[in-house]
JSON list of C-alpha atoms in Angstrom, two decimals:
[
{"chain": "U", "resi": 1, "resn": "UNK", "atom": "CA", "xyz": [-57.24, 189.42, -24.17]},
{"chain": "U", "resi": 2, "resn": "UNK", "atom": "CA", "xyz": [-54.63, 192.07, -23.44]},
{"chain": "U", "resi": 3, "resn": "UNK", "atom": "CA", "xyz": [-51.87, 189.50, -23.39]},
{"chain": "U", "resi": 4, "resn": "UNK", "atom": "CA", "xyz": [-53.22, 188.05, -26.70]},
{"chain": "U", "resi": 5, "resn": "UNK", "atom": "CA", "xyz": [-52.73, 191.40, -28.37]},
{"chain": "U", "resi": 6, "resn": "UNK", "atom": "CA", "xyz": [-49.31, 191.89, -26.75]},
{"chain": "U", "resi": 7, "resn": "UNK", "atom": "CA", "xyz": [-48.12, 188.55, -28.16]},
{"chain": "U", "resi": 8, "resn": "UNK", "atom": "CA", "xyz": [-49.47, 189.32, -31.63]},
{"chain": "U", "resi": 9, "resn": "UNK", "atom": "CA", "xyz": [-47.69, 192.69, -31.55]},
{"chain": "U", "resi": 10, "resn": "UNK", "atom": "CA", "xyz": [-44.39, 190.71, -31.23]},
{"chain": "U", "resi": 11, "resn": "UNK", "atom": "CA", "xyz": [-45.14, 188.66, -34.32]},
{"chain": "U", "resi": 12, "resn": "UNK", "atom": "CA", "xyz": [-43.52, 190.01, -37.48]},
{"chain": "U", "resi": 13, "resn": "UNK", "atom": "CA", "xyz": [-46.62, 189.19, -39.53]},
{"chain": "U", "resi": 14, "resn": "UNK", "atom": "CA", "xyz": [-48.63, 191.83, -37.59]},
{"chain": "U", "resi": 15, "resn": "UNK", "atom": "CA", "xyz": [-46.04, 194.62, -37.68]},
{"chain": "U", "resi": 16, "resn": "UNK", "atom": "CA", "xyz": [-47.66, 197.93, -38.54]},
{"chain": "U", "resi": 17, "resn": "UNK", "atom": "CA", "xyz": [-51.19, 196.62, -38.01]},
{"chain": "U", "resi": 18, "resn": "UNK", "atom": "CA", "xyz": [-53.41, 198.65, -35.70]},
{"chain": "U", "resi": 19, "resn": "UNK", "atom": "CA", "xyz": [-54.72, 196.83, -32.71]},
{"chain": "U", "resi": 20, "resn": "UNK", "atom": "CA", "xyz": [-58.28, 197.91, -33.55]},
{"chain": "U", "resi": 21, "resn": "UNK", "atom": "CA", "xyz": [-57.98, 196.11, -36.92]},
{"chain": "U", "resi": 22, "resn": "UNK", "atom": "CA", "xyz": [-56.85, 192.80, -35.49]},
{"chain": "U", "resi": 23, "resn": "UNK", "atom": "CA", "xyz": [-60.23, 191.25, -34.49]},
{"chain": "U", "resi": 24, "resn": "UNK", "atom": "CA", "xyz": [-61.71, 191.88, -38.02]},
{"chain": "U", "resi": 25, "resn": "UNK", "atom": "CA", "xyz": [-58.50, 190.74, -39.62]},
{"chain": "U", "resi": 26, "resn": "UNK", "atom": "CA", "xyz": [-58.47, 187.46, -37.75]},
{"chain": "U", "resi": 27, "resn": "UNK", "atom": "CA", "xyz": [-62.03, 186.80, -38.74]},
{"chain": "U", "resi": 28, "resn": "UNK", "atom": "CA", "xyz": [-61.21, 187.50, -42.35]},
{"chain": "U", "resi": 29, "resn": "UNK", "atom": "CA", "xyz": [-58.23, 185.14, -42.27]},
{"chain": "U", "resi": 30, "resn": "UNK", "atom": "CA", "xyz": [-60.14, 182.33, -40.61]},
{"chain": "U", "resi": 31, "resn": "UNK", "atom": "CA", "xyz": [-58.04, 182.61, -37.47]},
{"chain": "U", "resi": 32, "resn": "UNK", "atom": "CA", "xyz": [-58.54, 179.95, -34.73]},
{"chain": "U", "resi": 33, "resn": "UNK", "atom": "CA", "xyz": [-56.63, 179.10, -31.61]},
{"chain": "U", "resi": 34, "resn": "UNK", "atom": "CA", "xyz": [-55.54, 175.61, -30.69]},
{"chain": "U", "resi": 35, "resn": "UNK", "atom": "CA", "xyz": [-54.34, 174.25, -27.31]},
{"chain": "U", "resi": 36, "resn": "UNK", "atom": "CA", "xyz": [-51.47, 171.71, -27.58]},
{"chain": "U", "resi": 37, "resn": "UNK", "atom": "CA", "xyz": [-50.24, 169.55, -24.67]},
{"chain": "U", "resi": 38, "resn": "UNK", "atom": "CA", "xyz": [-46.46, 169.12, -24.08]},
{"chain": "U", "resi": 39, "resn": "UNK", "atom": "CA", "xyz": [-45.17, 166.75, -26.78]},
{"chain": "U", "resi": 40, "resn": "UNK", "atom": "CA", "xyz": [-48.32, 167.00, -28.85]},
{"chain": "U", "resi": 41, "resn": "UNK", "atom": "CA", "xyz": [-48.38, 167.91, -32.56]},
{"chain": "U", "resi": 42, "resn": "UNK", "atom": "CA", "xyz": [-49.63, 171.20, -33.92]},
{"chain": "U", "resi": 43, "resn": "UNK", "atom": "CA", "xyz": [-49.44, 169.34, -37.23]},
{"chain": "U", "resi": 44, "resn": "UNK", "atom": "CA", "xyz": [-47.53, 166.33, -38.63]},
{"chain": "U", "resi": 45, "resn": "UNK", "atom": "CA", "xyz": [-45.56, 165.67, -41.75]},
{"chain": "U", "resi": 46, "resn": "UNK", "atom": "CA", "xyz": [-48.04, 164.86, -44.49]},
{"chain": "U", "resi": 47, "resn": "UNK", "atom": "CA", "xyz": [-50.78, 167.17, -43.20]},
{"chain": "U", "resi": 48, "resn": "UNK", "atom": "CA", "xyz": [-52.11, 169.75, -45.63]},
{"chain": "U", "resi": 49, "resn": "UNK", "atom": "CA", "xyz": [-49.82, 172.74, -46.06]},
{"chain": "U", "resi": 50, "resn": "UNK", "atom": "CA", "xyz": [-52.58, 175.27, -45.55]},
{"chain": "U", "resi": 51, "resn": "UNK", "atom": "CA", "xyz": [-52.04, 177.11, -42.31]},
{"chain": "U", "resi": 52, "resn": "UNK", "atom": "CA", "xyz": [-49.63, 179.72, -40.97]},
{"chain": "U", "resi": 53, "resn": "UNK", "atom": "CA", "xyz": [-49.05, 179.46, -37.20]},
{"chain": "U", "resi": 54, "resn": "UNK", "atom": "CA", "xyz": [-48.30, 181.99, -34.47]},
{"chain": "U", "resi": 55, "resn": "UNK", "atom": "CA", "xyz": [-47.18, 180.83, -31.02]},
{"chain": "U", "resi": 56, "resn": "UNK", "atom": "CA", "xyz": [-49.21, 182.58, -28.36]},
{"chain": "U", "resi": 57, "resn": "UNK", "atom": "CA", "xyz": [-47.72, 180.72, -25.38]},
{"chain": "U", "resi": 58, "resn": "UNK", "atom": "CA", "xyz": [-45.31, 177.87, -24.73]},
{"chain": "U", "resi": 59, "resn": "UNK", "atom": "CA", "xyz": [-42.74, 176.80, -27.40]},
{"chain": "U", "resi": 60, "resn": "UNK", "atom": "CA", "xyz": [-43.03, 174.89, -30.68]},
{"chain": "U", "resi": 61, "resn": "UNK", "atom": "CA", "xyz": [-40.24, 173.08, -32.45]},
{"chain": "U", "resi": 62, "resn": "UNK", "atom": "CA", "xyz": [-40.17, 172.34, -36.15]},
{"chain": "U", "resi": 63, "resn": "UNK", "atom": "CA", "xyz": [-38.64, 168.89, -36.85]},
{"chain": "U", "resi": 64, "resn": "UNK", "atom": "CA", "xyz": [-37.94, 166.65, -39.76]},
{"chain": "U", "resi": 65, "resn": "UNK", "atom": "CA", "xyz": [-37.45, 162.88, -39.64]},
{"chain": "U", "resi": 66, "resn": "UNK", "atom": "CA", "xyz": [-35.40, 161.10, -42.29]},
{"chain": "U", "resi": 67, "resn": "UNK", "atom": "CA", "xyz": [-36.12, 157.71, -43.82]},
{"chain": "U", "resi": 68, "resn": "UNK", "atom": "CA", "xyz": [-34.63, 155.92, -40.82]},
{"chain": "U", "resi": 69, "resn": "UNK", "atom": "CA", "xyz": [-36.47, 157.98, -38.24]},
{"chain": "U", "resi": 70, "resn": "UNK", "atom": "CA", "xyz": [-33.54, 160.15, -37.26]},
{"chain": "U", "resi": 71, "resn": "UNK", "atom": "CA", "xyz": [-34.83, 163.54, -36.20]},
{"chain": "U", "resi": 72, "resn": "UNK", "atom": "CA", "xyz": [-33.46, 166.96, -36.96]},
{"chain": "U", "resi": 73, "resn": "UNK", "atom": "CA", "xyz": [-34.62, 170.07, -35.26]},
{"chain": "U", "resi": 74, "resn": "UNK", "atom": "CA", "xyz": [-34.97, 172.87, -37.82]},
{"chain": "U", "resi": 75, "resn": "UNK", "atom": "CA", "xyz": [-35.95, 175.65, -35.49]},
{"chain": "U", "resi": 76, "resn": "UNK", "atom": "CA", "xyz": [-37.63, 176.59, -32.18]},
{"chain": "U", "resi": 77, "resn": "UNK", "atom": "CA", "xyz": [-40.52, 179.00, -32.27]},
{"chain": "U", "resi": 78, "resn": "UNK", "atom": "CA", "xyz": [-41.12, 181.09, -29.09]},
{"chain": "U", "resi": 79, "resn": "UNK", "atom": "CA", "xyz": [-44.21, 183.18, -28.24]},
{"chain": "U", "resi": 80, "resn": "UNK", "atom": "CA", "xyz": [-44.82, 185.75, -30.96]},
{"chain": "U", "resi": 81, "resn": "UNK", "atom": "CA", "xyz": [-42.96, 183.58, -33.55]},
{"chain": "U", "resi": 82, "resn": "UNK", "atom": "CA", "xyz": [-44.38, 182.62, -36.89]},
{"chain": "U", "resi": 83, "resn": "UNK", "atom": "CA", "xyz": [-44.07, 179.16, -38.37]},
{"chain": "U", "resi": 84, "resn": "UNK", "atom": "CA", "xyz": [-45.08, 177.06, -41.45]},
{"chain": "U", "resi": 85, "resn": "UNK", "atom": "CA", "xyz": [-45.49, 180.13, -43.63]},
{"chain": "U", "resi": 86, "resn": "UNK", "atom": "CA", "xyz": [-42.77, 178.98, -46.06]},
{"chain": "U", "resi": 87, "resn": "UNK", "atom": "CA", "xyz": [-44.49, 175.72, -46.83]},
{"chain": "U", "resi": 88, "resn": "UNK", "atom": "CA", "xyz": [-47.94, 177.22, -47.11]},
{"chain": "U", "resi": 89, "resn": "UNK", "atom": "CA", "xyz": [-46.77, 179.96, -49.43]},
{"chain": "U", "resi": 90, "resn": "UNK", "atom": "CA", "xyz": [-44.69, 177.54, -51.56]},
{"chain": "U", "resi": 91, "resn": "UNK", "atom": "CA", "xyz": [-47.90, 175.93, -52.80]},
{"chain": "U", "resi": 92, "resn": "UNK", "atom": "CA", "xyz": [-47.08, 172.55, -51.39]},
{"chain": "U", "resi": 93, "resn": "UNK", "atom": "CA", "xyz": [-50.02, 170.24, -50.92]},
{"chain": "U", "resi": 94, "resn": "UNK", "atom": "CA", "xyz": [-48.57, 168.53, -47.82]},
{"chain": "U", "resi": 95, "resn": "UNK", "atom": "CA", "xyz": [-46.09, 169.49, -45.13]},
{"chain": "U", "resi": 96, "resn": "UNK", "atom": "CA", "xyz": [-42.54, 168.03, -45.23]},
{"chain": "U", "resi": 97, "resn": "UNK", "atom": "CA", "xyz": [-42.04, 168.72, -41.54]},
{"chain": "U", "resi": 98, "resn": "UNK", "atom": "CA", "xyz": [-43.79, 168.37, -38.19]},
{"chain": "U", "resi": 99, "resn": "UNK", "atom": "CA", "xyz": [-44.48, 171.06, -35.54]},
{"chain": "U", "resi": 100, "resn": "UNK", "atom": "CA", "xyz": [-44.49, 169.77, -31.94]},
{"chain": "U", "resi": 101, "resn": "UNK", "atom": "CA", "xyz": [-45.04, 171.47, -28.62]},
{"chain": "U", "resi": 102, "resn": "UNK", "atom": "CA", "xyz": [-42.01, 171.54, -26.32]},
{"chain": "U", "resi": 103, "resn": "UNK", "atom": "CA", "xyz": [-44.28, 172.72, -23.56]},
{"chain": "U", "resi": 104, "resn": "UNK", "atom": "CA", "xyz": [-48.06, 173.18, -23.15]},
{"chain": "U", "resi": 105, "resn": "UNK", "atom": "CA", "xyz": [-48.72, 175.70, -25.88]},
{"chain": "U", "resi": 106, "resn": "UNK", "atom": "CA", "xyz": [-51.38, 177.84, -27.52]},
{"chain": "U", "resi": 107, "resn": "UNK", "atom": "CA", "xyz": [-51.09, 178.61, -31.19]},
{"chain": "U", "resi": 108, "resn": "UNK", "atom": "CA", "xyz": [-53.08, 180.82, -33.57]},
{"chain": "U", "resi": 109, "resn": "UNK", "atom": "CA", "xyz": [-53.67, 179.23, -36.98]},
{"chain": "U", "resi": 110, "resn": "UNK", "atom": "CA", "xyz": [-54.39, 181.38, -40.03]},
{"chain": "U", "resi": 111, "resn": "UNK", "atom": "CA", "xyz": [-55.47, 180.26, -43.50]},
{"chain": "U", "resi": 112, "resn": "UNK", "atom": "CA", "xyz": [-52.52, 181.15, -45.69]},
{"chain": "U", "resi": 113, "resn": "UNK", "atom": "CA", "xyz": [-54.61, 181.22, -48.85]},
{"chain": "U", "resi": 114, "resn": "UNK", "atom": "CA", "xyz": [-56.61, 184.06, -47.37]},
{"chain": "U", "resi": 115, "resn": "UNK", "atom": "CA", "xyz": [-53.40, 185.91, -46.41]},
{"chain": "U", "resi": 116, "resn": "UNK", "atom": "CA", "xyz": [-51.76, 185.87, -49.84]},
{"chain": "U", "resi": 117, "resn": "UNK", "atom": "CA", "xyz": [-54.88, 186.07, -52.06]},
{"chain": "U", "resi": 118, "resn": "UNK", "atom": "CA", "xyz": [-56.75, 188.81, -50.21]},
{"chain": "U", "resi": 119, "resn": "UNK", "atom": "CA", "xyz": [-60.44, 188.72, -49.89]},
{"chain": "U", "resi": 120, "resn": "UNK", "atom": "CA", "xyz": [-63.65, 190.01, -51.55]},
{"chain": "U", "resi": 121, "resn": "UNK", "atom": "CA", "xyz": [-63.93, 192.74, -48.97]},
{"chain": "U", "resi": 122, "resn": "UNK", "atom": "CA", "xyz": [-60.65, 194.37, -50.12]},
{"chain": "U", "resi": 123, "resn": "UNK", "atom": "CA", "xyz": [-59.43, 194.71, -46.49]},
{"chain": "U", "resi": 124, "resn": "UNK", "atom": "CA", "xyz": [-56.61, 197.35, -46.39]},
{"chain": "U", "resi": 125, "resn": "UNK", "atom": "CA", "xyz": [-54.33, 195.25, -44.20]},
{"chain": "U", "resi": 126, "resn": "UNK", "atom": "CA", "xyz": [-53.67, 192.52, -46.79]},
{"chain": "U", "resi": 127, "resn": "UNK", "atom": "CA", "xyz": [-50.91, 194.41, -48.62]},
{"chain": "U", "resi": 128, "resn": "UNK", "atom": "CA", "xyz": [-49.15, 195.00, -45.28]},
{"chain": "U", "resi": 129, "resn": "UNK", "atom": "CA", "xyz": [-49.48, 191.35, -44.34]},
{"chain": "U", "resi": 130, "resn": "UNK", "atom": "CA", "xyz": [-47.96, 190.27, -47.63]},
{"chain": "U", "resi": 131, "resn": "UNK", "atom": "CA", "xyz": [-45.00, 192.63, -47.17]},
{"chain": "U", "resi": 132, "resn": "UNK", "atom": "CA", "xyz": [-44.52, 191.41, -43.60]},
{"chain": "U", "resi": 133, "resn": "UNK", "atom": "CA", "xyz": [-44.69, 187.81, -44.76]},
{"chain": "U", "resi": 134, "resn": "UNK", "atom": "CA", "xyz": [-42.02, 188.26, -47.40]},
{"chain": "U", "resi": 135, "resn": "UNK", "atom": "CA", "xyz": [-39.77, 190.08, -44.99]},
{"chain": "U", "resi": 136, "resn": "UNK", "atom": "CA", "xyz": [-40.15, 187.32, -42.34]},
{"chain": "U", "resi": 137, "resn": "UNK", "atom": "CA", "xyz": [-39.26, 184.65, -44.88]},
{"chain": "U", "resi": 138, "resn": "UNK", "atom": "CA", "xyz": [-36.15, 186.51, -45.94]},
{"chain": "U", "resi": 139, "resn": "UNK", "atom": "CA", "xyz": [-35.03, 186.70, -42.32]},
{"chain": "U", "resi": 140, "resn": "UNK", "atom": "CA", "xyz": [-35.56, 182.97, -41.92]},
{"chain": "U", "resi": 141, "resn": "UNK", "atom": "CA", "xyz": [-33.45, 182.36, -44.94]},
{"chain": "U", "resi": 142, "resn": "UNK", "atom": "CA", "xyz": [-30.61, 184.20, -43.21]},
{"chain": "U", "resi": 143, "resn": "UNK", "atom": "CA", "xyz": [-31.04, 182.03, -40.12]},
{"chain": "U", "resi": 144, "resn": "UNK", "atom": "CA", "xyz": [-30.97, 178.93, -42.30]},
{"chain": "U", "resi": 145, "resn": "UNK", "atom": "CA", "xyz": [-27.72, 180.13, -43.88]},
{"chain": "U", "resi": 146, "resn": "UNK", "atom": "CA", "xyz": [-26.23, 180.45, -40.37]},
{"chain": "U", "resi": 147, "resn": "UNK", "atom": "CA", "xyz": [-27.31, 176.88, -39.55]},
{"chain": "U", "resi": 148, "resn": "UNK", "atom": "CA", "xyz": [-25.75, 175.62, -42.71]},
{"chain": "U", "resi": 149, "resn": "UNK", "atom": "CA", "xyz": [-22.53, 177.43, -41.78]},
{"chain": "U", "resi": 150, "resn": "UNK", "atom": "CA", "xyz": [-22.47, 175.60, -38.45]},
{"chain": "U", "resi": 151, "resn": "UNK", "atom": "CA", "xyz": [-23.24, 172.18, -39.88]},
{"chain": "U", "resi": 152, "resn": "UNK", "atom": "CA", "xyz": [-20.72, 172.52, -42.63]},
{"chain": "U", "resi": 153, "resn": "UNK", "atom": "CA", "xyz": [-17.87, 172.56, -40.19]},
{"chain": "U", "resi": 154, "resn": "UNK", "atom": "CA", "xyz": [-15.85, 169.32, -40.18]},
{"chain": "U", "resi": 155, "resn": "UNK", "atom": "CA", "xyz": [-15.67, 168.44, -36.49]},
{"chain": "U", "resi": 156, "resn": "UNK", "atom": "CA", "xyz": [-18.13, 168.59, -33.62]},
{"chain": "U", "resi": 157, "resn": "UNK", "atom": "CA", "xyz": [-15.86, 171.10, -31.82]},
{"chain": "U", "resi": 158, "resn": "UNK", "atom": "CA", "xyz": [-15.84, 173.40, -34.86]},
{"chain": "U", "resi": 159, "resn": "UNK", "atom": "CA", "xyz": [-19.60, 173.12, -35.15]},
{"chain": "U", "resi": 160, "resn": "UNK", "atom": "CA", "xyz": [-20.05, 173.99, -31.53]},
{"chain": "U", "resi": 161, "resn": "UNK", "atom": "CA", "xyz": [-17.62, 176.96, -31.56]},
{"chain": "U", "resi": 162, "resn": "UNK", "atom": "CA", "xyz": [-19.08, 178.38, -34.72]},
{"chain": "U", "resi": 163, "resn": "UNK", "atom": "CA", "xyz": [-22.56, 178.25, -33.07]},
{"chain": "U", "resi": 164, "resn": "UNK", "atom": "CA", "xyz": [-21.41, 179.63, -29.70]},
{"chain": "U", "resi": 165, "resn": "UNK", "atom": "CA", "xyz": [-19.36, 182.47, -31.19]},
{"chain": "U", "resi": 166, "resn": "UNK", "atom": "CA", "xyz": [-22.36, 183.46, -33.30]},
{"chain": "U", "resi": 167, "resn": "UNK", "atom": "CA", "xyz": [-24.54, 183.46, -30.24]},
{"chain": "U", "resi": 168, "resn": "UNK", "atom": "CA", "xyz": [-22.05, 185.55, -28.33]},
{"chain": "U", "resi": 169, "resn": "UNK", "atom": "CA", "xyz": [-21.85, 188.05, -31.22]},
{"chain": "U", "resi": 170, "resn": "UNK", "atom": "CA", "xyz": [-25.59, 188.24, -31.54]},
{"chain": "U", "resi": 171, "resn": "UNK", "atom": "CA", "xyz": [-26.24, 188.76, -27.86]},
{"chain": "U", "resi": 172, "resn": "UNK", "atom": "CA", "xyz": [-23.24, 191.15, -27.44]},
{"chain": "U", "resi": 173, "resn": "UNK", "atom": "CA", "xyz": [-21.77, 189.22, -24.54]},
{"chain": "U", "resi": 174, "resn": "UNK", "atom": "CA", "xyz": [-19.38, 186.29, -24.02]},
{"chain": "U", "resi": 175, "resn": "UNK", "atom": "CA", "xyz": [-21.97, 184.99, -21.51]},
{"chain": "U", "resi": 176, "resn": "UNK", "atom": "CA", "xyz": [-25.37, 183.92, -22.77]},
{"chain": "U", "resi": 177, "resn": "UNK", "atom": "CA", "xyz": [-28.25, 181.39, -22.64]},
{"chain": "U", "resi": 178, "resn": "UNK", "atom": "CA", "xyz": [-28.99, 179.41, -25.81]},
{"chain": "U", "resi": 179, "resn": "UNK", "atom": "CA", "xyz": [-32.62, 178.58, -26.80]},
{"chain": "U", "resi": 180, "resn": "UNK", "atom": "CA", "xyz": [-31.94, 174.83, -26.79]},
{"chain": "U", "resi": 181, "resn": "UNK", "atom": "CA", "xyz": [-31.50, 172.03, -24.31]},
{"chain": "U", "resi": 182, "resn": "UNK", "atom": "CA", "xyz": [-28.61, 169.62, -24.98]},
{"chain": "U", "resi": 183, "resn": "UNK", "atom": "CA", "xyz": [-30.71, 167.26, -27.09]},
{"chain": "U", "resi": 184, "resn": "UNK", "atom": "CA", "xyz": [-32.18, 170.03, -29.20]},
{"chain": "U", "resi": 185, "resn": "UNK", "atom": "CA", "xyz": [-28.67, 171.55, -29.69]},
{"chain": "U", "resi": 186, "resn": "UNK", "atom": "CA", "xyz": [-27.32, 168.23, -30.82]},
{"chain": "U", "resi": 187, "resn": "UNK", "atom": "CA", "xyz": [-30.25, 167.86, -33.26]},
{"chain": "U", "resi": 188, "resn": "UNK", "atom": "CA", "xyz": [-29.69, 171.46, -34.54]},
{"chain": "U", "resi": 189, "resn": "UNK", "atom": "CA", "xyz": [-26.01, 170.79, -35.21]},
{"chain": "U", "resi": 190, "resn": "UNK", "atom": "CA", "xyz": [-26.62, 167.35, -36.66]},
{"chain": "U", "resi": 191, "resn": "UNK", "atom": "CA", "xyz": [-24.42, 165.46, -34.17]},
{"chain": "U", "resi": 192, "resn": "UNK", "atom": "CA", "xyz": [-24.94, 162.75, -31.57]},
{"chain": "U", "resi": 193, "resn": "UNK", "atom": "CA", "xyz": [-25.82, 164.10, -28.10]},
{"chain": "U", "resi": 194, "resn": "UNK", "atom": "CA", "xyz": [-23.29, 161.90, -26.35]},
{"chain": "U", "resi": 195, "resn": "UNK", "atom": "CA", "xyz": [-20.47, 162.93, -28.68]},
{"chain": "U", "resi": 196, "resn": "UNK", "atom": "CA", "xyz": [-21.44, 166.61, -28.29]},
{"chain": "U", "resi": 197, "resn": "UNK", "atom": "CA", "xyz": [-21.60, 166.37, -24.51]},
{"chain": "U", "resi": 198, "resn": "UNK", "atom": "CA", "xyz": [-18.08, 164.73, -24.53]},
{"chain": "U", "resi": 199, "resn": "UNK", "atom": "CA", "xyz": [-16.87, 167.54, -26.75]},
{"chain": "U", "resi": 200, "resn": "UNK", "atom": "CA", "xyz": [-18.28, 170.21, -24.45]},
{"chain": "U", "resi": 201, "resn": "UNK", "atom": "CA", "xyz": [-16.41, 168.56, -21.58]},
{"chain": "U", "resi": 202, "resn": "UNK", "atom": "CA", "xyz": [-13.12, 168.63, -23.55]},
{"chain": "U", "resi": 203, "resn": "UNK", "atom": "CA", "xyz": [-13.66, 172.31, -24.48]},
{"chain": "U", "resi": 204, "resn": "UNK", "atom": "CA", "xyz": [-14.28, 173.17, -20.83]},
{"chain": "U", "resi": 205, "resn": "UNK", "atom": "CA", "xyz": [-11.14, 171.38, -19.72]},
{"chain": "U", "resi": 206, "resn": "UNK", "atom": "CA", "xyz": [-9.18, 173.13, -22.51]},
{"chain": "U", "resi": 207, "resn": "UNK", "atom": "CA", "xyz": [-10.40, 176.54, -21.18]},
{"chain": "U", "resi": 208, "resn": "UNK", "atom": "CA", "xyz": [-12.34, 177.40, -24.34]},
{"chain": "U", "resi": 209, "resn": "UNK", "atom": "CA", "xyz": [-15.78, 177.61, -22.78]},
{"chain": "U", "resi": 210, "resn": "UNK", "atom": "CA", "xyz": [-17.65, 177.31, -19.50]},
{"chain": "U", "resi": 211, "resn": "UNK", "atom": "CA", "xyz": [-21.19, 175.91, -19.43]},
{"chain": "U", "resi": 212, "resn": "UNK", "atom": "CA", "xyz": [-24.05, 174.63, -17.31]},
{"chain": "U", "resi": 213, "resn": "UNK", "atom": "CA", "xyz": [-27.12, 173.38, -19.08]},
{"chain": "U", "resi": 214, "resn": "UNK", "atom": "CA", "xyz": [-28.17, 176.00, -21.60]},
{"chain": "U", "resi": 215, "resn": "UNK", "atom": "CA", "xyz": [-25.85, 178.68, -20.13]},
{"chain": "U", "resi": 216, "resn": "UNK", "atom": "CA", "xyz": [-22.52, 179.20, -21.83]},
{"chain": "U", "resi": 217, "resn": "UNK", "atom": "CA", "xyz": [-19.55, 181.53, -21.55]},
{"chain": "U", "resi": 218, "resn": "UNK", "atom": "CA", "xyz": [-16.96, 181.80, -24.31]},
{"chain": "U", "resi": 219, "resn": "UNK", "atom": "CA", "xyz": [-13.45, 182.17, -22.77]},
{"chain": "U", "resi": 220, "resn": "UNK", "atom": "CA", "xyz": [-10.39, 183.83, -24.19]},
{"chain": "U", "resi": 221, "resn": "UNK", "atom": "CA", "xyz": [-7.66, 181.15, -24.60]},
{"chain": "U", "resi": 222, "resn": "UNK", "atom": "CA", "xyz": [-4.61, 181.63, -22.42]},
{"chain": "U", "resi": 223, "resn": "UNK", "atom": "CA", "xyz": [-1.92, 183.75, -24.09]},
{"chain": "U", "resi": 224, "resn": "UNK", "atom": "CA", "xyz": [-4.31, 185.78, -26.22]}
]
């Protein structure tokens, strides 16, 4: 139970909420936990857009498949992360994306209608939840803008360097670990994995980067 509260305290939706208020709040919001095996769905495209999810353990990825079945990874959600709130709050009847477990995961599902509409008991935490929800969605819009910036670059090398330089800036170090494996990174950037891997090899030989798996180091080109 202690770890449960610790994870919830990392979730932006619960910022400023007293721990003693959480059990009653979860009851009011229809909260329920769900165990998901690796590769299993939390929900699938076409399911009702009703719930907001919080990852309690494991890792969840949000994906979208196009008409031909080509998959794009929209985001990865670590423990403490919130997902599906944008679709639930938009008033959509069904979800345009799927949420899949990258590892055995536990998620908390909350009824979004109870979050945004309040309840007959006039619980004092609802106004705080709505404020947290709006702030979280604004932050995700910023992350989406960054993804669009990466994907708008013309070449695979430019997409990679834009992404890696942003990661280095965000983590304050030329050496860092990204939250994606190679396939997920390729999906994030909208490129073929084989082409991306070949480009990483070229960039390493050119002295632009060093890498191993999800670990990268951005190098200063010779002469600079």
